[in-house]
Amino acid sequence: MLNPTNELLLVVQPSIDYAQRVCSCVAHPLFLATPHRADALRSAGFRTLTVDLDDPRSALACTAEYALRTGARFRGIVCFVCEYLPQTALLAAGLGLPFADGQAVARMRDKARSSAVWQQAGLAVPASRALNQQSELESFAASCDPPWILKPLDGTGSEWVLRVDQHSDLPNAHAQIQRGLQRAKGGVTPTYLAQQCIVGREFGVDFYVEGNRFRILRLCEKFLIDVPGQAGVVGGYYFPRLAQRLRRQIQDTLRQAALAIGLKRGIGMADFIFADGVIYLLEMAPRPGGDCLPDLCRAALNYDPIRTACHVAQGFAPNAMHWPRPRRSLCALHLMSDRDGRIEQLDFSALKAHEGFYQLIEAYCEPGDVLSHDPSSYEDRIIASCLAHYTHATQLPALWKSLSGAVDIAFSTQRENILP
């Protein structure tokens, strides 16, 4: 065991599946969670402390009181949820635990600020501007060529990431993202990021930084699907073969980006686009990649992002190799439906019998759920994620289509309005 029984790793706001994975590699975790999440964790048998993460001072006081009451010592702190990284940084500072600096986290959580920091450091980023007026969007669009992307300043995943291909579509796209973000933010007029769409190869990386040391732990290329009006629709992830020169360029660029943003030690992830010999930085965060990446990395690389992040938080260096090579030729795919409707039956038998299938990662829906082509997020189309065999990236479009079609779905025949 890594810890004596009174030395605990704090884990902030994990989902049930992440809590299970943490417990498989850490002897004595303590989960800090908001009331609703804490109830679910506690019901599942996890040692959990309910805290008000919207009030970091209260959360800090509650956590410190727990240590005094139980005699526990905290060995480290980790968070896998982007929205709770700022609170984790404040808790870490108050408890004297190593984590990314709060100011660095604030810069990483704001895409406009991080882009400005990287640009000042001489690194390439897509042309972008934070704005909330249609006239500002029109002015930005006049300064750079289409297409353009509109996205939340602090959003994660695919929610409200819109692609605009021509000037005549700008007013509708502006109104659409404003309405969506207003609903999410309680009616406040939202500021969002307008960004030039760089067309190239998009990558995601996990890395470890410690001063001047910088190690690539995982690099995946994204298999993207062209969906009108939406950007960054990820059909899957795979491991590309890269020339040594490009690998050095990636490592040097990300090291400089981490230094510029203030990430000095720990696990991080970054997304970037490679186009015309240039690396364009998109985002960075002090956590490993999520989604179906942990399962892909464990199966193909023998690298466990969750285990590695927990060990680093406790003061250990990563066991994972630098630039690990896949042991198996596996990709991770988001299986999607091309139809809308309420699901009546769902059967994965044909999928599991498919010659390309390797392992089901997660079913994203079940009978009674609704699949929709919601313009706010492509994730409402995802049926499940799986691992699959492949030999070359050119196979992925056909493999994705075939495996998606192998999921047997019966939809309700009753007509209904399925969009919000």
Short mmCIF file of C-alpha atoms in Angstrom, two decimals:
data_model
loop_
_atom_site.label_atom_id
_atom_site.label_comp_id
_atom_site.label_asym_id
_atom_site.label_seq_id
_atom_site.Cartn_x
_atom_site.Cartn_y
_atom_site.Cartn_z
CA MET A 1 0.00 0.00 0.00
CA LEU A 2 1.15 3.48 -0.78
CA ASN A 3 -0.31 5.14 2.30
CA PRO A 4 -0.54 4.48 6.02
CA THR A 5 -4.18 4.28 7.04
CA ASN A 6 -4.27 7.87 8.32
CA GLU A 7 -2.75 9.38 5.15
CA LEU A 8 -5.44 10.22 2.63
CA LEU A 9 -5.52 11.32 -0.99
CA LEU A 10 -8.22 13.96 -1.50
CA VAL A 11 -10.20 13.52 -4.73
CA VAL A 12 -12.50 16.39 -5.70
CA GLN A 13 -15.97 15.73 -7.19
CA PRO A 14 -15.34 12.38 -8.92
CA SER A 15 -18.01 10.46 -10.77
CA ILE A 16 -18.85 6.99 -9.51
CA ASP A 17 -16.74 5.28 -12.20
CA TYR A 18 -13.74 7.50 -11.46
CA ALA A 19 -14.13 6.83 -7.73
CA GLN A 20 -14.03 3.10 -8.47
CA ARG A 21 -10.86 3.51 -10.51
CA VAL A 22 -9.21 5.66 -7.86
CA CYS A 23 -9.96 3.01 -5.22
CA SER A 24 -8.33 0.36 -7.41
CA CYS A 25 -4.98 2.16 -7.24
CA VAL A 26 -5.06 4.20 -4.00
CA ALA A 27 -5.39 2.56 -0.62
CA HIS A 28 -7.07 5.41 1.27
CA PRO A 29 -8.83 8.10 -0.78
CA LEU A 30 -11.24 10.64 0.67
CA PHE A 31 -13.75 12.01 -1.81
CA LEU A 32 -14.82 15.65 -1.49
CA ALA A 33 -18.11 16.33 -3.22
CA THR A 34 -21.16 18.57 -3.40
CA PRO A 35 -24.26 17.27 -1.57
CA HIS A 36 -25.94 15.50 -4.49
CA ARG A 37 -22.72 13.86 -5.72
CA ALA A 38 -21.67 13.04 -2.14
CA ASP A 39 -24.94 11.18 -1.52
CA ALA A 40 -24.37 9.07 -4.63
CA LEU A 41 -20.77 8.32 -3.68
CA ARG A 42 -21.65 7.47 -0.11
CA SER A 43 -24.49 5.20 -1.25
CA ALA A 44 -21.98 3.37 -3.44
CA GLY A 45 -19.81 2.73 -0.38
CA PHE A 46 -17.10 5.37 -0.83
CA ARG A 47 -15.66 7.38 2.07
CA THR A 48 -16.98 10.83 1.25
CA LEU A 49 -17.00 14.25 2.84
CA THR A 50 -19.80 16.60 1.81
CA VAL A 51 -18.49 20.12 1.15
CA ASP A 52 -19.78 23.29 -0.49
CA LEU A 53 -17.43 23.58 -3.46
CA ASP A 54 -19.16 26.80 -4.52
CA ASP A 55 -17.82 28.31 -1.29
CA PRO A 56 -14.11 27.33 -1.17
CA ARG A 57 -13.60 28.87 2.29
CA SER A 58 -16.38 26.72 3.70
CA ALA A 59 -15.03 23.66 1.88
CA LEU A 60 -11.54 24.33 3.24
CA ALA A 61 -12.83 24.75 6.80
CA CYS A 62 -14.88 21.55 6.54
CA THR A 63 -11.92 19.57 5.21
CA ALA A 64 -9.53 20.93 7.83
CA GLU A 65 -12.05 20.14 10.59
CA TYR A 66 -12.28 16.57 9.30
CA ALA A 67 -8.49 16.22 9.64
CA LEU A 68 -8.55 17.56 13.22
CA ARG A 69 -11.47 15.35 14.18
CA THR A 70 -10.11 12.11 12.71
CA GLY A 71 -6.36 12.66 12.98
CA ALA A 72 -6.02 12.18 9.23
CA ARG A 73 -3.15 13.60 7.21
CA PHE A 74 -3.62 14.55 3.60
CA ARG A 75 -1.02 13.13 1.23
CA GLY A 76 -2.19 15.01 -1.87
CA ILE A 77 -5.13 16.30 -3.85
CA VAL A 78 -6.36 15.55 -7.37
CA CYS A 79 -9.30 16.51 -9.57
CA PHE A 80 -10.41 15.06 -12.91
CA VAL A 81 -13.27 17.53 -13.56
CA CYS A 82 -12.35 20.76 -15.35
CA GLU A 83 -15.15 22.77 -13.75
CA TYR A 84 -13.78 22.06 -10.26
CA LEU A 85 -10.08 22.68 -10.92
CA PRO A 86 -10.22 26.26 -9.53
CA GLN A 87 -11.74 25.04 -6.26
CA THR A 88 -9.14 22.28 -6.09
CA ALA A 89 -6.35 24.84 -6.46
CA LEU A 90 -7.78 26.91 -3.59
CA LEU A 91 -8.16 23.84 -1.37
CA ALA A 92 -4.60 22.76 -2.16
CA ALA A 93 -3.21 26.18 -1.27
CA GLY A 94 -5.17 26.29 1.99
CA LEU A 95 -4.12 22.78 3.02
CA GLY A 96 -0.50 23.16 1.93
CA LEU A 97 -0.75 20.47 -0.74
CA PRO A 98 1.00 20.55 -4.13
CA PHE A 99 -1.23 21.44 -7.07
CA ALA A 100 -1.26 23.88 -9.94
CA ASP A 101 -1.17 27.52 -8.80
CA GLY A 102 -4.60 29.16 -8.59
CA GLN A 103 -3.64 31.94 -11.00
CA ALA A 104 -2.33 29.39 -13.50
CA VAL A 105 -5.59 27.44 -13.26
CA ALA A 106 -7.58 30.64 -13.81
CA ARG A 107 -5.56 31.36 -16.95
CA MET A 108 -6.08 27.81 -18.25
CA ARG A 109 -9.83 27.90 -17.57
CA ASP A 110 -10.27 31.07 -19.64
CA LYS A 111 -9.55 30.34 -23.30
CA ALA A 112 -9.14 34.02 -24.16
CA ARG A 113 -6.60 34.57 -21.35
CA SER A 114 -4.62 31.43 -22.14
CA SER A 115 -4.48 32.35 -25.83
CA ALA A 116 -3.21 35.83 -24.95
CA VAL A 117 -0.54 34.41 -22.61
CA TRP A 118 0.71 31.98 -25.25
CA GLN A 119 0.70 34.62 -27.96
CA GLN A 120 2.78 36.93 -25.77
CA ALA A 121 5.23 34.05 -25.28
CA GLY A 122 5.67 33.78 -29.05
CA LEU A 123 3.59 30.62 -29.44
CA ALA A 124 1.00 30.11 -32.17
CA VAL A 125 -2.72 30.22 -31.37
CA PRO A 126 -5.75 30.64 -33.66
CA ALA A 127 -6.85 34.25 -34.05
CA SER A 128 -9.51 34.79 -31.40
CA ARG A 129 -11.50 37.41 -29.51
CA ALA A 130 -13.77 37.37 -26.46
CA LEU A 131 -17.04 39.18 -27.28
CA ASN A 132 -20.77 39.33 -26.61
CA GLN A 133 -22.17 41.61 -29.34
CA GLN A 134 -23.02 40.71 -32.92
CA SER A 135 -21.20 43.82 -34.15
CA GLU A 136 -18.04 42.59 -32.40
CA LEU A 137 -18.41 39.21 -34.07
CA GLU A 138 -18.84 40.85 -37.48
CA SER A 139 -15.72 42.94 -36.86
CA PHE A 140 -13.71 39.88 -35.83
CA ALA A 141 -14.88 37.90 -38.86
CA ALA A 142 -13.75 40.75 -41.12
CA SER A 143 -10.22 40.45 -39.69
CA CYS A 144 -9.60 36.79 -40.60
CA ASP A 145 -10.71 34.27 -43.19
CA PRO A 146 -13.54 31.79 -42.62
CA PRO A 147 -14.46 29.36 -41.24
CA TRP A 148 -14.86 30.54 -37.65
CA ILE A 149 -15.61 28.77 -34.40
CA LEU A 150 -17.78 30.12 -31.57
CA LYS A 151 -17.30 28.50 -28.16
CA PRO A 152 -17.75 29.18 -24.41
CA LEU A 153 -14.78 30.85 -22.73
CA ASP A 154 -14.60 28.24 -19.99
CA GLY A 155 -16.48 25.34 -21.50
CA THR A 156 -15.34 21.75 -21.79
CA GLY A 157 -16.27 19.07 -24.26
CA SER A 158 -18.45 19.83 -27.27
CA GLU A 159 -21.24 21.89 -25.73
CA TRP A 160 -21.98 25.02 -27.77
CA VAL A 161 -18.94 24.71 -30.03
CA LEU A 162 -20.33 26.04 -33.30
CA ARG A 163 -18.72 26.31 -36.73
CA VAL A 164 -19.64 29.18 -39.08
CA ASP A 165 -18.60 28.85 -42.73
CA GLN A 166 -19.84 32.12 -44.24
CA HIS A 167 -20.62 35.70 -43.26
CA SER A 168 -24.36 35.35 -43.85
CA ASP A 169 -24.54 32.70 -41.09
CA LEU A 170 -22.91 34.88 -38.41
CA PRO A 171 -26.11 36.55 -37.05
CA ASN A 172 -27.88 33.22 -36.56
CA ALA A 173 -24.82 31.59 -34.95
CA HIS A 174 -24.41 34.56 -32.58
CA ALA A 175 -28.06 34.37 -31.53
CA GLN A 176 -27.84 30.60 -31.12
CA ILE A 177 -24.82 30.57 -28.81
CA GLN A 178 -26.14 33.54 -26.83
CA ARG A 179 -29.46 31.76 -26.18
CA GLY A 180 -27.74 28.55 -25.20
CA LEU A 181 -25.22 30.15 -22.87
CA GLN A 182 -27.87 32.41 -21.32
CA ARG A 183 -29.86 29.30 -20.33
CA ALA A 184 -26.72 27.73 -18.86
CA LYS A 185 -25.69 30.87 -16.98
CA GLY A 186 -29.05 31.89 -15.59
CA GLY A 187 -29.98 34.66 -18.02
CA VAL A 188 -26.74 36.64 -17.85
CA THR A 189 -25.63 38.01 -21.22
CA PRO A 190 -22.67 35.72 -21.92
CA THR A 191 -19.26 36.52 -23.33
CA TYR A 192 -17.97 33.82 -25.65
CA LEU A 193 -14.89 33.20 -27.75
CA ALA A 194 -14.83 33.71 -31.51
CA GLN A 195 -11.92 31.91 -33.09
CA GLN A 196 -10.58 31.33 -36.56
CA CYS A 197 -10.94 27.67 -37.50
CA ILE A 198 -7.52 26.23 -38.27
CA VAL A 199 -7.89 23.27 -40.62
CA GLY A 200 -5.34 20.60 -39.80
CA ARG A 201 -4.64 17.55 -37.67
CA GLU A 202 -5.97 17.80 -34.10
CA PHE A 203 -4.16 16.09 -31.22
CA GLY A 204 -4.60 15.54 -27.50
CA VAL A 205 -1.69 14.95 -25.12
CA ASP A 206 -1.11 13.93 -21.51
CA PHE A 207 2.19 15.12 -20.07
CA TYR A 208 4.19 15.38 -16.87
CA VAL A 209 6.10 18.53 -16.06
CA GLU A 210 8.55 19.11 -13.24
CA GLY A 211 10.65 22.23 -13.67
CA ASN A 212 12.63 21.74 -16.87
CA ARG A 213 11.63 18.07 -17.12
CA PHE A 214 8.82 17.39 -19.57
CA ARG A 215 7.52 13.94 -20.49
CA ILE A 216 4.86 13.00 -23.02
CA LEU A 217 2.74 10.24 -21.47
CA ARG A 218 0.06 9.93 -24.15
CA LEU A 219 -0.48 11.45 -27.59
CA CYS A 220 -3.64 10.71 -29.56
CA GLU A 221 -4.84 12.10 -32.83
CA LYS A 222 -8.55 12.83 -33.12
CA PHE A 223 -10.64 11.28 -35.86
CA LEU A 224 -13.00 14.16 -36.64
CA ILE A 225 -16.38 13.98 -38.36
CA ASP A 226 -17.68 16.76 -40.59
CA VAL A 227 -21.03 17.93 -39.22
CA PRO A 228 -22.51 21.19 -40.61
CA GLY A 229 -22.63 23.93 -37.99
CA GLN A 230 -20.60 22.06 -35.38
CA ALA A 231 -16.86 22.00 -34.72
CA GLY A 232 -14.62 19.38 -33.16
CA VAL A 233 -17.01 16.45 -33.58
CA VAL A 234 -14.79 13.61 -32.36
CA GLY A 235 -15.55 10.24 -33.88
CA GLY A 236 -12.63 8.64 -32.09
CA TYR A 237 -9.01 8.69 -30.95
CA TYR A 238 -6.03 6.78 -32.29
CA PHE A 239 -2.25 6.70 -31.98
CA PRO A 240 -0.49 8.24 -34.99
CA ARG A 241 3.03 7.56 -36.17
CA LEU A 242 4.96 10.83 -36.05
CA ALA A 243 8.37 11.78 -37.40
CA GLN A 244 11.02 12.42 -34.77
CA ARG A 245 11.24 16.07 -35.83
CA LEU A 246 7.52 16.62 -35.20
CA ARG A 247 7.75 14.86 -31.85
CA ARG A 248 10.52 17.23 -30.77
CA GLN A 249 8.47 20.20 -32.02
CA ILE A 250 5.44 19.05 -30.01
CA GLN A 251 7.46 18.50 -26.85
CA ASP A 252 9.27 21.85 -27.09
CA THR A 253 6.05 23.75 -27.82
CA LEU A 254 4.11 22.18 -24.95
CA ARG A 255 6.99 22.71 -22.52
CA GLN A 256 7.04 26.40 -23.41
CA ALA A 257 3.23 26.57 -23.18
CA ALA A 258 3.20 25.04 -19.69
CA LEU A 259 5.96 27.39 -18.54
CA ALA A 260 4.16 30.44 -19.96
CA ILE A 261 0.83 29.54 -18.36
CA GLY A 262 2.43 28.80 -14.98
CA LEU A 263 2.05 25.02 -14.80
CA LYS A 264 5.29 24.06 -13.04
CA ARG A 265 4.72 20.52 -11.77
CA GLY A 266 2.21 17.74 -12.20
CA ILE A 267 0.04 15.99 -14.74
CA GLY A 268 -1.46 18.05 -17.53
CA MET A 269 -3.34 17.66 -20.78
CA ALA A 270 -3.29 19.82 -23.89
CA ASP A 271 -5.13 20.00 -27.20
CA PHE A 272 -3.55 21.49 -30.30
CA ILE A 273 -3.81 21.56 -34.09
CA PHE A 274 -0.91 20.93 -36.45
CA ALA A 275 -1.27 22.73 -39.78
CA ASP A 276 1.30 23.82 -42.38
CA GLY A 277 4.17 22.95 -40.08
CA VAL A 278 2.83 25.05 -37.17
CA ILE A 279 1.46 23.89 -33.80
CA TYR A 280 -1.58 25.97 -32.79
CA LEU A 281 -2.39 25.66 -29.09
CA LEU A 282 -6.04 25.29 -28.11
CA GLU A 283 -6.19 24.53 -24.39
CA MET A 284 -4.36 23.09 -21.39
CA ALA A 285 -5.51 21.80 -18.00
CA PRO A 286 -3.87 20.31 -14.87
CA ARG A 287 -5.47 16.88 -15.25
CA PRO A 288 -5.20 13.96 -17.70
CA GLY A 289 -7.54 13.52 -20.63
CA GLY A 290 -10.96 12.03 -19.93
CA ASP A 291 -13.80 10.62 -22.02
CA CYS A 292 -12.85 7.14 -23.32
CA LEU A 293 -9.10 7.90 -23.22
CA PRO A 294 -8.31 6.16 -19.89
CA ASP A 295 -9.62 2.84 -21.24
CA LEU A 296 -7.79 3.27 -24.54
CA CYS A 297 -4.53 4.16 -22.81
CA ARG A 298 -4.69 1.22 -20.43
CA ALA A 299 -5.45 -1.27 -23.18
CA ALA A 300 -3.04 0.04 -25.82
CA LEU A 301 -0.21 1.78 -23.93
CA ASN A 302 -0.18 0.20 -20.47
CA TYR A 303 -0.52 3.81 -19.26
CA ASP A 304 -3.28 4.46 -16.73
CA PRO A 305 -4.05 8.21 -16.63
CA ILE A 306 -6.09 8.00 -13.43
CA ARG A 307 -3.54 5.92 -11.54
CA THR A 308 -0.70 8.14 -12.77
CA ALA A 309 -2.45 11.37 -11.71
CA CYS A 310 -3.14 9.92 -8.25
CA HIS A 311 0.47 8.80 -7.79
CA VAL A 312 1.85 12.15 -8.95
CA ALA A 313 -0.48 13.93 -6.51
CA GLN A 314 1.06 11.84 -3.72
CA GLY A 315 4.58 12.89 -4.67
CA PHE A 316 5.65 10.01 -6.91
CA ALA A 317 7.08 10.37 -10.41
CA PRO A 318 5.07 8.72 -13.20
CA ASN A 319 5.82 5.10 -13.99
CA ALA A 320 4.70 5.58 -17.58
CA MET A 321 7.30 5.71 -20.33
CA HIS A 322 8.21 8.86 -22.24
CA TRP A 323 6.39 8.76 -25.62
CA PRO A 324 5.04 5.21 -25.04
CA ARG A 325 4.37 3.11 -28.13
CA PRO A 326 1.12 1.14 -28.45
CA ARG A 327 1.31 -2.54 -27.54
CA ARG A 328 -1.91 -3.13 -29.48
CA SER A 329 -3.30 -1.40 -32.57
CA LEU A 330 -6.45 -0.10 -30.93
CA CYS A 331 -8.55 3.02 -31.37
CA ALA A 332 -11.44 4.36 -29.29
CA LEU A 333 -14.63 5.26 -31.15
CA HIS A 334 -17.77 7.22 -30.32
CA LEU A 335 -20.59 5.22 -31.87
CA MET A 336 -23.31 7.59 -33.07
CA SER A 337 -26.83 7.38 -34.39
CA ASP A 338 -27.92 9.05 -37.62
CA ARG A 339 -31.53 9.05 -36.40
CA ASP A 340 -33.47 10.97 -33.77
CA GLY A 341 -35.97 9.57 -31.33
CA ARG A 342 -36.77 7.96 -28.02
CA ILE A 343 -35.07 4.58 -27.60
CA GLU A 344 -37.30 1.57 -26.95
CA GLN A 345 -34.72 -1.20 -27.32
CA LEU A 346 -30.93 -1.28 -27.48
CA ASP A 347 -28.88 -4.36 -28.39
CA PHE A 348 -25.07 -4.57 -28.67
CA SER A 349 -24.92 -8.24 -29.78
CA ALA A 350 -24.09 -7.49 -33.42
CA LEU A 351 -21.53 -4.91 -32.37
CA LYS A 352 -19.74 -7.41 -30.13
CA ALA A 353 -19.71 -9.96 -32.97
CA HIS A 354 -18.16 -7.48 -35.41
CA GLU A 355 -14.64 -8.48 -36.54
CA GLY A 356 -13.26 -5.03 -35.69
CA PHE A 357 -14.74 -4.89 -32.18
CA TYR A 358 -12.40 -5.26 -29.19
CA GLN A 359 -14.18 -3.99 -26.06
CA LEU A 360 -17.24 -1.99 -25.06
CA ILE A 361 -16.20 0.94 -22.88
CA GLU A 362 -19.50 2.53 -21.96
CA ALA A 363 -23.11 2.71 -23.08
CA TYR A 364 -24.11 6.38 -23.12
CA CYS A 365 -27.84 5.72 -23.23
CA GLU A 366 -30.51 3.15 -22.41
CA PRO A 367 -34.15 2.49 -23.30
CA GLY A 368 -36.22 5.58 -22.50
CA ASP A 369 -33.45 8.03 -23.37
CA VAL A 370 -33.66 10.36 -26.35
CA LEU A 371 -31.11 10.67 -29.14
CA SER A 372 -31.16 13.99 -30.96
CA HIS A 373 -29.20 16.08 -33.43
CA ASP A 374 -29.06 18.90 -30.91
CA PRO A 375 -27.09 21.85 -32.36
CA SER A 376 -25.63 22.58 -28.93
CA SER A 377 -23.64 19.33 -28.67
CA TYR A 378 -22.90 16.28 -30.78
CA GLU A 379 -22.68 14.20 -27.59
CA ASP A 380 -26.46 13.77 -27.66
CA ARG A 381 -25.95 11.54 -30.71
CA ILE A 382 -23.49 9.16 -29.03
CA ILE A 383 -24.84 5.68 -28.32
CA ALA A 384 -21.71 4.18 -26.76
CA SER A 385 -17.92 4.17 -26.88
CA CYS A 386 -15.81 1.14 -27.69
CA LEU A 387 -12.30 0.00 -28.46
CA ALA A 388 -11.68 -1.39 -31.93
CA HIS A 389 -8.87 -2.94 -33.96
CA TYR A 390 -7.40 -0.97 -36.84
CA THR A 391 -4.19 -0.99 -38.87
CA HIS A 392 -4.19 2.47 -40.48
CA ALA A 393 -6.01 5.76 -39.88
CA THR A 394 -7.53 5.65 -43.37
CA GLN A 395 -9.72 2.77 -42.14
CA LEU A 396 -11.35 4.78 -39.39
CA PRO A 397 -14.23 6.43 -41.32
CA ALA A 398 -15.47 3.08 -42.65
CA LEU A 399 -14.84 1.31 -39.32
CA TRP A 400 -16.69 4.02 -37.38
CA LYS A 401 -19.65 3.85 -39.76
CA SER A 402 -19.76 0.06 -39.67
CA LEU A 403 -19.54 -0.24 -35.88
CA SER A 404 -22.08 2.54 -35.33
CA GLY A 405 -24.46 0.72 -37.67
CA ALA A 406 -23.91 -2.56 -35.79
CA VAL A 407 -25.73 -1.23 -32.72
CA ASP A 408 -29.35 -2.39 -33.00
CA ILE A 409 -31.69 0.41 -31.87
CA ALA A 410 -35.47 0.37 -31.92
CA PHE A 411 -37.03 3.83 -31.67
CA SER A 412 -40.49 4.75 -30.47
CA THR A 413 -42.99 5.22 -33.29
CA GLN A 414 -44.75 7.98 -31.34
CA ARG A 415 -43.95 11.39 -32.80
CA GLU A 416 -42.67 13.91 -30.28
CA ASN A 417 -40.65 17.07 -30.04
CA ILE A 418 -37.26 15.84 -28.85
CA LEU A 419 -35.30 19.08 -29.01
CA PRO A 420 -35.22 21.49 -26.06
#
